[in-house]
Short mmCIF file of C-alpha atoms (C1' of nucleotides) in Angstrom, two decimals:
data_model
loop_
_atom_site.label_atom_id
_atom_site.label_comp_id
_atom_site.label_asym_id
_atom_site.label_seq_id
_atom_site.Cartn_x
_atom_site.Cartn_y
_atom_site.Cartn_z
CA MET A 75 -0.08 -0.05 0.28
CA SER A 76 1.78 2.96 -1.26
CA VAL A 77 0.33 6.25 0.10
CA ILE A 78 2.10 8.35 -2.62
CA ARG A 79 0.42 6.62 -5.00
CA LEU A 80 -2.85 7.27 -3.77
CA LEU A 81 -2.12 10.56 -3.19
CA VAL A 82 -0.90 11.11 -6.11
CA LEU A 83 -3.92 9.59 -8.57
CA GLY A 84 -6.30 11.35 -6.31
CA ALA A 85 -4.51 14.98 -7.22
CA VAL A 86 -4.12 14.16 -10.69
CA ARG A 87 -7.30 12.94 -11.37
CA GLN A 88 -9.42 16.23 -9.19
CA HIS A 89 -7.67 17.87 -11.71
CA GLY A 90 -8.15 16.19 -14.96
CA ARG A 91 -4.57 17.27 -16.34
CA ALA A 92 -1.79 17.77 -14.55
CA HIS A 93 1.62 18.65 -14.18
CA GLY A 94 4.30 17.04 -11.47
CA TYR A 95 4.61 20.57 -9.46
CA GLN A 96 0.53 21.19 -9.42
CA VAL A 97 0.56 17.86 -8.04
CA ARG A 98 3.81 18.69 -5.61
CA ASN A 99 1.59 21.71 -4.48
CA ASP A 100 -1.91 20.14 -3.96
CA LEU A 101 -0.28 17.33 -1.84
CA GLU A 102 1.58 20.48 0.11
CA TYR A 103 -1.80 22.17 0.53
CA TRP A 104 -3.07 18.90 1.98
CA GLY A 105 -0.22 19.35 4.48
CA ALA A 106 1.00 15.92 3.27
CA HIS A 107 4.34 16.70 3.74
CA GLU A 108 3.55 16.75 7.54
CA TRP A 109 2.12 13.58 7.68
CA SER A 110 3.26 11.91 4.99
CA ASN A 111 6.97 10.55 2.83
CA ALA A 112 5.38 13.89 0.22
CA LYS A 113 8.75 14.91 -1.37
CA PRO A 114 9.65 15.85 -4.93
CA GLY A 115 11.51 13.10 -5.34
CA SER A 116 8.54 10.58 -4.39
CA ILE A 117 6.16 12.08 -6.39
CA TYR A 118 7.96 12.60 -9.43
CA HIS A 119 9.24 8.92 -9.13
CA ALA A 120 5.41 7.77 -8.68
CA LEU A 121 4.45 9.55 -11.82
CA LYS A 122 7.38 8.35 -14.27
CA GLN A 123 6.56 5.13 -12.40
CA MET A 124 2.81 5.02 -12.85
CA ALA A 125 3.07 6.31 -16.22
CA LYS A 126 5.31 3.15 -17.29
CA GLN A 127 2.98 1.05 -16.20
CA GLY A 128 -0.75 2.17 -17.73
CA LEU A 129 -2.27 4.17 -14.62
CA LEU A 130 -1.54 7.46 -16.49
CA HIS A 131 -0.89 8.71 -19.33
CA ALA A 132 2.21 11.14 -19.80
CA HIS A 133 2.00 14.28 -22.99
CA GLU A 134 4.77 15.89 -23.73
CA THR A 135 4.07 19.57 -23.77
CA ALA A 136 6.12 22.66 -24.81
CA PRO A 137 7.95 24.48 -22.30
CA SER A 138 6.34 25.92 -19.25
CA THR A 139 4.98 29.83 -19.95
CA ALA A 140 6.97 30.45 -16.60
CA GLY A 141 10.11 29.70 -17.21
CA GLY A 142 11.75 26.35 -15.79
CA PRO A 143 12.37 22.96 -17.83
CA PRO A 144 9.74 21.50 -20.13
CA ARG A 145 6.99 20.03 -18.20
CA THR A 146 5.13 16.60 -18.24
CA GLU A 147 1.25 16.46 -17.53
CA TYR A 148 -0.75 13.13 -16.73
CA GLU A 149 -4.18 12.27 -17.35
CA ILE A 150 -5.42 9.30 -15.25
CA THR A 151 -6.53 6.30 -17.26
CA GLU A 152 -9.21 3.88 -16.79
CA GLN A 153 -6.84 2.03 -15.04
CA GLY A 154 -5.45 4.31 -12.78
CA THR A 155 -8.93 4.81 -12.27
CA GLU A 156 -9.66 1.32 -11.42
CA GLU A 157 -6.64 1.85 -9.42
CA TYR A 158 -7.25 4.81 -7.55
CA PHE A 159 -10.44 3.84 -5.74
CA ARG A 160 -8.62 0.31 -4.44
CA LEU A 161 -6.08 1.89 -2.92
CA LEU A 162 -8.76 4.25 -1.58
CA ARG A 163 -10.96 2.23 -0.24
CA GLU A 164 -7.77 0.42 0.89
CA SER A 165 -7.06 2.67 3.22
CA LEU A 166 -10.33 3.47 4.76
CA THR A 167 -10.75 0.06 5.73
CA SER A 168 -7.73 -1.45 6.75
CA TYR A 169 -5.86 -1.05 9.87
CA ASP A 170 -1.86 -0.98 9.57
CA GLN A 171 -1.26 1.20 12.42
CA LYS A 172 0.67 3.51 10.22
CA PRO A 173 -1.77 6.60 10.35
CA ASP A 174 -0.21 8.74 6.87
CA VAL A 175 -2.31 5.57 5.04
CA LEU A 176 -5.91 6.48 6.94
CA SER A 177 -4.63 10.61 6.48
CA ALA A 178 -4.45 10.06 2.99
CA GLY A 179 -7.99 8.23 2.92
CA LEU A 180 -9.71 11.04 4.85
CA GLY A 181 -8.67 13.83 2.11
CA LEU A 182 -10.27 11.36 -0.42
CA MET A 183 -13.24 9.56 0.92
CA VAL A 184 -15.34 12.57 -1.03
CA ASP A 185 -14.82 10.88 -3.71
CA LEU A 186 -16.55 7.63 -2.89
CA ASP A 187 -20.57 8.43 -2.16
CA ARG A 188 -21.36 9.09 1.06
CA ALA A 189 -23.41 5.31 1.95
CA GLU A 190 -19.93 3.90 0.45
CA ALA A 191 -17.65 5.53 2.28
CA LEU A 192 -19.72 5.14 6.16
CA ALA A 193 -19.65 1.52 4.89
CA LEU A 194 -16.06 1.10 4.45
CA LEU A 195 -15.58 3.27 8.07
CA GLU A 196 -17.98 0.31 9.07
CA GLN A 197 -15.64 -2.25 7.68
CA ARG A 198 -12.54 -0.62 9.36
CA MET A 199 -14.32 -0.80 12.60
CA ARG A 200 -14.56 -4.63 12.50
CA ALA A 201 -11.17 -4.54 11.35
CA ILE A 202 -9.66 -3.03 14.45
CA GLY A 203 -12.19 -5.39 16.90
CA GLU A 204 -10.45 -8.48 15.22
CA TRP A 205 -6.44 -7.55 15.06
CA ARG A 206 -7.35 -6.09 18.67
CA ARG A 207 -8.52 -9.63 19.60
CA SER A 208 -6.36 -11.30 18.04
CA VAL A 209 -3.27 -9.80 19.48
CA THR A 210 -4.82 -10.23 22.69
CA GLU A 211 -4.66 -13.36 22.56
CA TYR A 212 -1.91 -14.14 20.62
CA TYR A 213 0.23 -12.20 22.96
CA THR A 214 -0.85 -12.93 26.17
CA PRO A 215 1.18 -15.82 27.85
CA GLU A 216 0.06 -17.94 29.75
CA ASP A 217 0.76 -17.29 33.42
CA GLY A 218 -0.80 -13.61 32.80
CA PRO A 219 0.16 -9.74 31.45
CA GLY A 220 3.03 -8.34 33.41
CA ARG A 221 5.31 -11.67 32.17
CA LEU A 222 6.48 -9.76 29.24
CA GLY A 223 8.35 -6.99 31.62
CA HIS A 224 8.92 -4.03 29.94
CA ILE A 225 8.12 -5.52 26.32
CA GLY A 226 4.51 -5.70 27.38
CA GLU A 227 4.76 -1.38 27.32
CA ILE A 228 4.56 -1.89 23.66
CA MET A 229 1.73 -4.08 23.12
CA ASP A 230 -0.31 -2.08 25.50
CA PHE A 231 1.00 0.86 23.51
CA TRP A 232 -0.74 -0.85 20.77
CA VAL A 233 -3.27 -2.28 21.95
CA ARG A 234 -4.46 1.45 23.20
CA SER A 235 -3.39 3.20 19.87
CA ALA A 236 -6.55 0.45 18.55
CA ASP A 237 -9.02 1.22 20.96
CA PHE A 238 -7.93 5.22 20.35
CA GLY A 239 -8.45 4.84 16.70
CA ALA A 240 -11.70 2.70 17.02
CA GLU A 241 -13.45 6.11 18.94
CA TRP A 242 -11.70 8.45 16.32
CA THR A 243 -13.65 6.38 13.78
CA ARG A 244 -16.69 6.15 15.71
CA GLY A 245 -16.84 9.79 16.37
CA LEU A 246 -16.30 10.26 12.05
CA ILE A 247 -18.93 7.99 11.56
CA GLU A 248 -21.36 9.91 13.22
CA ARG A 249 -20.06 13.19 12.07
CA ILE A 250 -20.73 11.76 8.53
CA ARG A 251 -23.98 10.27 8.90
CA ALA A 252 -25.46 13.95 10.35
CA GLY A 253 -24.45 14.82 7.06
CA ALA A 254 -20.85 16.69 7.02
CA TYR A 255 -19.60 17.08 4.35
CA THR A 256 -20.20 17.46 0.94
CA PHE A 257 -19.90 13.48 -1.30
CA ALA A 258 -19.79 12.65 -4.50
CA GLY A 259 -22.66 13.47 -6.39
CA GLU A 260 -24.11 15.60 -3.57
CA GLY A 261 -23.84 18.82 -5.79
CA GLU A 262 -20.90 21.24 -5.40
CA PRO A 263 -17.69 19.54 -4.53
CA PHE A 264 -14.94 20.91 -1.78
CA VAL A 265 -12.78 22.54 -3.94
CA GLY A 266 -9.94 20.35 -2.98
CA VAL A 267 -6.58 20.98 -5.60
CA LEU A 268 -5.24 24.87 -6.45
CA ALA A 269 -5.87 26.51 -9.60
CA GLU A 270 -2.96 26.53 -11.96
CA GLY A 271 -1.93 30.01 -10.20
CA GLU A 272 -3.67 30.25 -7.08
CA GLU A 273 -1.53 30.68 -4.28
CA ASN A 274 -1.75 28.25 -1.06
CA PRO A 275 -2.56 29.58 2.10
CA TYR A 276 -0.53 26.80 3.93
CA ALA A 277 2.75 26.63 1.94
CA THR A 278 5.63 27.37 3.72
CA GLY A 279 8.70 25.04 4.98
CA GLU A 280 8.87 26.02 8.23
CA ARG A 281 9.51 23.21 10.40
CA HIS A 282 7.38 22.36 13.85
CA PRO A 283 8.95 21.83 17.23
CA GLY A 284 9.17 17.92 17.73
CA ASP A 285 9.84 17.31 14.45
CA ALA A 286 12.18 14.09 13.95
CA HIS A 287 15.41 15.77 11.83
CA MET B 1013 15.70 7.86 12.32
CA SER B 1014 16.18 4.71 10.87
CA VAL B 1015 14.14 2.17 13.69
CA ILE B 1016 15.62 -1.21 12.17
CA ARG B 1017 19.35 0.82 12.79
CA LEU B 1018 18.22 1.07 16.39
CA LEU B 1019 16.53 -2.48 16.54
CA VAL B 1020 19.96 -3.94 15.50
CA LEU B 1021 21.99 -2.13 17.08
CA GLY B 1022 20.52 -3.06 20.06
CA ALA B 1023 20.02 -6.37 19.45
CA VAL B 1024 24.00 -7.12 18.89
CA ARG B 1025 24.37 -5.06 21.42
CA GLN B 1026 22.73 -7.58 23.71
CA HIS B 1027 23.82 -10.78 22.78
CA GLY B 1028 27.57 -9.42 22.45
CA ARG B 1029 27.94 -11.33 19.50
CA ALA B 1030 25.58 -11.70 16.91
CA HIS B 1031 24.64 -13.43 13.68
CA GLY B 1032 22.22 -12.11 11.26
CA TYR B 1033 19.91 -15.29 11.79
CA GLN B 1034 19.70 -14.64 15.90
CA VAL B 1035 19.30 -10.43 15.09
CA ARG B 1036 16.31 -11.73 12.84
CA ASN B 1037 14.72 -14.31 15.48
CA ASP B 1038 15.49 -11.54 18.65
CA LEU B 1039 12.90 -8.82 16.12
CA GLU B 1040 10.52 -11.18 16.04
CA TYR B 1041 10.48 -12.35 19.64
CA TRP B 1042 9.97 -8.55 20.18
CA GLY B 1043 6.97 -8.76 17.91
CA ALA B 1044 9.14 -6.07 15.89
CA HIS B 1045 7.96 -7.52 12.34
CA GLU B 1046 4.35 -6.41 13.22
CA TRP B 1047 4.97 -2.60 13.93
CA SER B 1048 7.86 -2.36 11.92
CA ASN B 1049 9.38 -3.35 8.56
CA ALA B 1050 12.14 -5.60 10.37
CA LYS B 1051 12.16 -7.70 7.29
CA PRO B 1052 15.13 -10.45 6.76
CA GLY B 1053 16.47 -8.17 3.92
CA SER B 1054 16.59 -4.91 5.42
CA ILE B 1055 17.94 -6.20 9.07
CA TYR B 1056 20.48 -8.16 6.61
CA HIS B 1057 20.72 -4.77 4.98
CA ALA B 1058 21.32 -2.85 8.09
CA LEU B 1059 24.24 -5.31 9.28
CA LYS B 1060 26.24 -4.48 6.08
CA GLN B 1061 25.91 -1.06 6.04
CA MET B 1062 26.98 -0.42 10.26
CA ALA B 1063 29.38 -2.88 9.20
CA LYS B 1064 30.50 -0.73 6.15
CA GLN B 1065 30.39 2.50 8.44
CA GLY B 1066 32.49 0.95 11.03
CA LEU B 1067 29.03 0.51 13.83
CA LEU B 1068 29.81 -3.01 13.70
CA HIS B 1069 32.69 -5.32 13.68
CA ALA B 1070 32.24 -7.90 11.05
CA HIS B 1071 33.60 -11.74 11.96
CA GLU B 1072 33.66 -14.13 9.24
CA THR B 1073 32.76 -17.52 11.19
CA ALA B 1074 33.33 -21.32 9.82
CA PRO B 1075 29.87 -22.54 8.14
CA SER B 1076 27.69 -23.38 10.98
CA THR B 1077 26.85 -26.19 12.58
CA ALA B 1078 23.00 -26.56 12.13
CA GLY B 1079 23.71 -26.12 8.32
CA GLY B 1080 23.05 -23.42 6.05
CA PRO B 1081 25.59 -20.99 4.39
CA PRO B 1082 28.72 -19.84 6.28
CA ARG B 1083 27.42 -16.54 8.54
CA THR B 1084 28.73 -13.52 9.87
CA GLU B 1085 28.98 -12.60 12.62
CA TYR B 1086 28.76 -9.15 14.26
CA GLU B 1087 29.51 -7.19 17.09
CA ILE B 1088 29.16 -3.64 18.39
CA THR B 1089 32.04 -1.10 18.18
CA GLU B 1090 32.77 1.94 20.51
CA GLN B 1091 31.30 4.15 18.24
CA GLY B 1092 28.03 1.62 17.01
CA THR B 1093 27.31 2.19 20.97
CA GLU B 1094 27.27 6.03 20.75
CA GLU B 1095 25.14 5.95 17.65
CA TYR B 1096 22.44 3.37 19.23
CA PHE B 1097 21.87 5.48 22.76
CA ARG B 1098 21.58 8.80 20.03
CA LEU B 1099 19.07 6.81 18.38
CA LEU B 1100 17.47 5.19 21.38
CA ARG B 1101 17.20 8.36 23.10
CA GLU B 1102 16.26 10.66 20.54
CA SER B 1103 13.35 7.99 19.46
CA LEU B 1104 11.79 8.59 23.30
CA THR B 1105 11.91 11.96 23.01
CA SER B 1106 10.98 12.86 19.32
CA TYR B 1107 7.79 12.99 18.28
CA ASP B 1108 7.36 12.03 14.88
CA GLN B 1109 3.85 10.06 14.61
CA LYS B 1110 5.32 7.40 13.39
CA PRO B 1111 4.68 4.54 16.30
CA ASP B 1112 7.11 2.23 15.15
CA VAL B 1113 10.13 4.47 16.39
CA LEU B 1114 8.31 4.76 19.86
CA SER B 1115 7.76 1.26 20.13
CA ALA B 1116 11.34 0.39 19.33
CA GLY B 1117 12.22 2.92 22.50
CA LEU B 1118 10.05 1.25 24.79
CA GLY B 1119 11.92 -1.90 23.36
CA LEU B 1120 15.48 -1.00 24.52
CA MET B 1121 14.76 1.85 27.29
CA VAL B 1122 15.85 -0.02 29.97
CA ASP B 1123 19.20 -0.27 28.39
CA LEU B 1124 19.29 3.71 29.99
CA ASP B 1125 19.05 4.47 34.04
CA ARG B 1126 15.80 5.24 35.24
CA ALA B 1127 16.35 8.34 35.71
CA GLU B 1128 17.42 9.30 32.38
CA ALA B 1129 14.48 7.57 30.89
CA LEU B 1130 12.17 9.10 32.92
CA ALA B 1131 14.08 12.36 31.76
CA LEU B 1132 13.51 12.36 28.35
CA LEU B 1133 9.84 10.94 28.41
CA GLU B 1134 9.76 14.04 30.18
CA GLN B 1135 11.22 15.82 27.42
CA ARG B 1136 8.96 14.15 24.85
CA MET B 1137 5.92 15.12 26.75
CA ARG B 1138 6.65 18.81 26.05
CA ALA B 1139 7.59 18.00 22.06
CA ILE B 1140 4.29 16.68 21.79
CA GLY B 1141 2.95 19.71 23.26
CA GLU B 1142 4.72 22.36 21.13
CA TRP B 1143 4.46 20.40 18.38
CA ARG B 1144 0.27 20.23 19.01
CA ARG B 1145 -0.01 24.22 19.63
CA SER B 1146 2.39 24.95 16.75
CA VAL B 1147 0.03 23.04 14.23
CA THR B 1148 -2.92 23.90 16.00
CA GLU B 1149 -2.11 27.55 15.65
CA TYR B 1150 -0.84 27.24 11.71
CA TYR B 1151 -3.57 25.14 9.97
CA THR B 1152 -6.78 27.09 12.09
CA PRO B 1153 -7.91 29.25 8.96
CA GLU B 1154 -9.11 33.01 10.52
CA ASP B 1155 -12.69 32.11 9.49
CA GLY B 1156 -12.35 29.67 12.39
CA PRO B 1157 -12.04 25.94 11.48
CA GLY B 1158 -14.53 24.21 9.55
CA ARG B 1159 -13.42 26.33 6.52
CA LEU B 1160 -10.74 23.66 5.16
CA GLY B 1161 -14.14 20.57 5.08
CA HIS B 1162 -13.14 17.66 5.53
CA ILE B 1163 -9.50 18.36 5.20
CA GLY B 1164 -10.00 19.62 8.29
CA GLU B 1165 -10.81 15.59 9.37
CA ILE B 1166 -6.63 15.40 8.94
CA MET B 1167 -6.07 17.65 11.60
CA ASP B 1168 -8.61 16.42 13.66
CA PHE B 1169 -7.27 13.02 13.79
CA TRP B 1170 -3.20 14.10 13.70
CA VAL B 1171 -3.96 16.76 16.97
CA ARG B 1172 -6.40 14.37 18.94
CA SER B 1173 -3.53 11.13 18.18
CA ALA B 1174 -1.19 13.66 20.02
CA ASP B 1175 -3.22 14.23 22.65
CA PHE B 1176 -3.23 10.55 23.34
CA GLY B 1177 0.29 10.06 23.03
CA ALA B 1178 0.44 12.59 25.45
CA GLU B 1179 -2.07 10.64 27.80
CA TRP B 1180 -0.22 7.33 27.13
CA THR B 1181 3.11 8.52 28.36
CA ARG B 1182 2.28 10.21 30.73
CA GLY B 1183 0.92 6.99 32.14
CA LEU B 1184 3.81 5.67 31.42
CA ILE B 1185 5.92 7.84 33.26
CA GLU B 1186 3.66 6.96 36.25
CA ARG B 1187 4.41 3.13 36.10
CA ILE B 1188 8.33 3.94 35.54
CA ARG B 1189 8.23 6.11 38.19
CA ALA B 1190 6.51 4.13 41.11
CA GLY B 1191 8.96 1.01 40.30
CA ALA B 1192 7.88 -0.68 36.97
CA TYR B 1193 10.75 -2.76 35.43
CA THR B 1194 14.34 -3.14 35.94
CA PHE B 1195 16.80 -0.12 34.56
CA ALA B 1196 20.16 -0.31 33.48
CA GLY B 1197 22.25 -0.43 36.96
CA GLU B 1198 19.23 -1.94 39.01
CA GLY B 1199 20.83 -5.99 39.07
CA GLU B 1200 19.14 -8.79 36.70
CA PRO B 1201 18.26 -7.18 34.02
CA PHE B 1202 15.11 -8.78 31.83
CA VAL B 1203 15.87 -11.03 29.63
CA GLY B 1204 15.24 -9.65 26.29
CA VAL B 1205 16.98 -11.79 23.73
CA LEU B 1206 16.73 -15.69 23.15
CA ALA B 1207 19.60 -17.90 23.66
CA GLU B 1208 21.17 -19.96 20.78
CA GLY B 1209 18.56 -22.91 20.50
CA GLU B 1210 15.87 -21.40 22.84
CA GLU B 1211 12.70 -21.81 20.74
CA ASN B 1212 10.49 -18.38 20.50
CA PRO B 1213 7.40 -18.64 21.87
CA TYR B 1214 5.64 -15.39 19.59
CA ALA B 1215 7.19 -16.62 16.41
CA THR B 1216 5.03 -17.92 14.04
CA GLY B 1217 4.25 -16.13 10.75
CA GLU B 1218 0.99 -15.54 11.31
CA ARG B 1219 -1.26 -12.99 9.74
CA HIS B 1220 -4.16 -11.11 11.75
CA PRO B 1221 -7.14 -9.86 10.64
CA GLY B 1222 -7.23 -6.01 9.38
CA ASP B 1223 -3.53 -7.00 8.31
CA ALA B 1224 -2.85 -4.72 4.83
CA HIS B 1225 -0.96 -7.47 2.43
"C1'" DC C 270 17.62 -46.25 2.17
"C1'" DC C 271 15.61 -42.61 -0.34
"C1'" DC C 272 12.63 -38.20 -0.74
"C1'" DT C 273 10.22 -34.94 1.25
"C1'" DC C 274 9.70 -31.14 4.64
"C1'" DG C 275 11.04 -27.54 7.44
"C1'" DC C 276 14.54 -25.03 9.39
"C1'" DT C 277 18.70 -22.17 9.03
"C1'" DA C 278 21.04 -18.48 6.98
"C1'" DG C 279 20.85 -15.62 3.71
"C1'" DT C 280 20.53 -13.20 -1.44
"C1'" DC C 281 19.69 -10.85 -5.11
"C1'" DA C 282 16.91 -7.98 -8.52
"C1'" DA C 283 13.42 -4.45 -8.52
"C1'" DA C 284 11.27 -0.88 -6.49
"C1'" DG C 285 11.05 3.52 -3.76
"C1'" DT C 286 12.70 7.05 -1.11
"C1'" DT C 287 16.05 11.05 0.17
"C1'" DG C 288 18.65 15.10 -0.01
"C1'" DA C 289 20.82 18.09 -2.74
"C1'" DC C 290 21.17 19.87 -7.03
"C1'" DT C 291 20.00 22.24 -11.83
"C1'" DA C 292 18.19 25.65 -14.68
"C1'" DC C 293 15.77 28.99 -16.36
"C1'" DC C 294 13.25 33.54 -15.73
"C1'" DA C 295 11.01 37.74 -13.66
"C1'" DG C 296 11.80 41.26 -10.35
"C1'" DG C 297 13.66 44.32 -7.24
"C1'" DT C 298 17.91 46.88 -5.95
"C1'" DC C 299 22.35 49.48 -5.69
"C1'" DG D 1143 23.52 47.42 -15.92
"C1'" DA D 1144 25.46 43.82 -12.69
"C1'" DC D 1145 23.19 41.38 -9.01
"C1'" DC D 1146 20.79 38.98 -6.09
"C1'" DT D 1147 16.87 36.78 -4.24
"C1'" DG D 1148 12.92 33.69 -4.83
"C1'" DG D 1149 9.80 30.61 -7.19
"C1'" DT D 1150 8.87 27.05 -11.35
"C1'" DA D 1151 9.47 22.57 -12.55
"C1'" DG D 1152 12.21 18.74 -12.28
"C1'" DT D 1153 17.15 15.29 -11.82
"C1'" DC D 1154 19.58 12.01 -10.23
"C1'" DA D 1155 22.90 9.80 -6.90
"C1'" DA D 1156 23.10 6.91 -3.26
"C1'" DC D 1157 20.85 4.72 0.28
"C1'" DT D 1158 17.09 1.60 1.63
"C1'" DT D 1159 13.18 -1.16 1.10
"C1'" DT D 1160 10.46 -4.83 -0.61
"C1'" DG D 1161 9.20 -9.93 -1.87
"C1'" DA D 1162 11.00 -13.62 -4.08
"C1'" DC D 1163 14.05 -16.89 -3.93
"C1'" DT D 1164 18.61 -20.10 -3.00
"C1'" DA D 1165 20.49 -23.88 -0.73
"C1'" DG D 1166 22.03 -26.77 2.65
"C1'" DC D 1167 21.07 -29.72 6.51
"C1'" DG D 1168 18.25 -33.09 9.52
"C1'" DA D 1169 14.33 -35.34 10.80
"C1'" DG D 1170 10.70 -38.41 10.34
"C1'" DG D 1171 7.95 -41.41 6.70
"C1'" DG D 1172 7.27 -44.80 3.55
#
DNA sequence: CCCTCGCTAGTCAAAGTTGACTACCAGGTC
DNA sequence: GACCTGGTAGTCAACTTTGACTAGCGAGGG
């Protein structure tokens, strides 16, 4: 499950036709550089790779109007659209502890219709529950917890994280069920990408304290 | 910050002298294959790379007693020990949202003394607080939250995750302060690695439901 | 006594990630 | 009019990660 691929496919799809730098800006607008590994190198690599695999179609265009090297524009193919929705559905249902996947799914969930988003999130709840059950069973030594010593803290941390994830998901489900946000097929969609030339209110390279360096 | 490096250094250090397969088994014993990218390829790669960089010293040994190809044993160098403690301290103090780093730190924190572990975790609390403050300031549009539409859910998720992380850390600090676990210099350490030939009670390739595939 | 199974111990090519670097142009400035 | 800054658009080499593959040995079944 590559978060970059999901994000890049989502960005290209919303634009219809986009070049690398636009995608890069969208991801920054979404804050993706903060919670995922969305860096220039990864983005351009993903575009090229997915073009090679037929998920995107590359158009070589004339050198840009505003300086810089000639740029390549990409369009999503039918195969790419299928892959996009596959990744998006997976990001919302699977519980894999790495929060970047879920974040990407949240940013793009409105490309689904409301009913499906709800169904996927319900499925997520079940997945978390099953994960929790299997892990607590599996890692509890016969002579009770505590037997693991400080290693047990790791498990405690996972399990409580899973509980937190479930609780948060439940809240999200309620908000969506109560009518929050605009999903596919519900009129004017939320504008999630930057138009050509629009400035990004959140774009700075600023670091936050506590960031790992 | 490479989790693999931290884990591998920690495992080699506890053994005194270890070959790749032993390290691999320790990481499985710690459950690291569940919450980090500890796979054979990564482990062997990290060993080789760190040997090249002088963090480990490699001994070529005779073909093993129990079949298989000739194996290489590694010992940690002084430089490697420094790097190990640097990574370990960083894993406990820095807040980077990816839970694998913290998990590794938890598994290895008893290599520090109790006072230092507590100080580092207090530092972690402060880092989470600063991170939270800077992010909520920075990403709150002038016309109030909600302005971000569903994209705001991503931020809500991060911020609440940070709160959860802080709360959990506080609990851990209390347990440690109350005398839980055995830290460096406090007598018989907890046995965190498998002796040669000891079987691993948690070793199966079993998948858990909800795992991403 | 042969054959398969599973464990030990690891390799390798392909893919992905990182961080630093390039080149070009516009606009201000000394 | 030379220079410097900042934005646009992207490349590249070095490194890391992934998942599938290899090869040897012992135990046990037939």
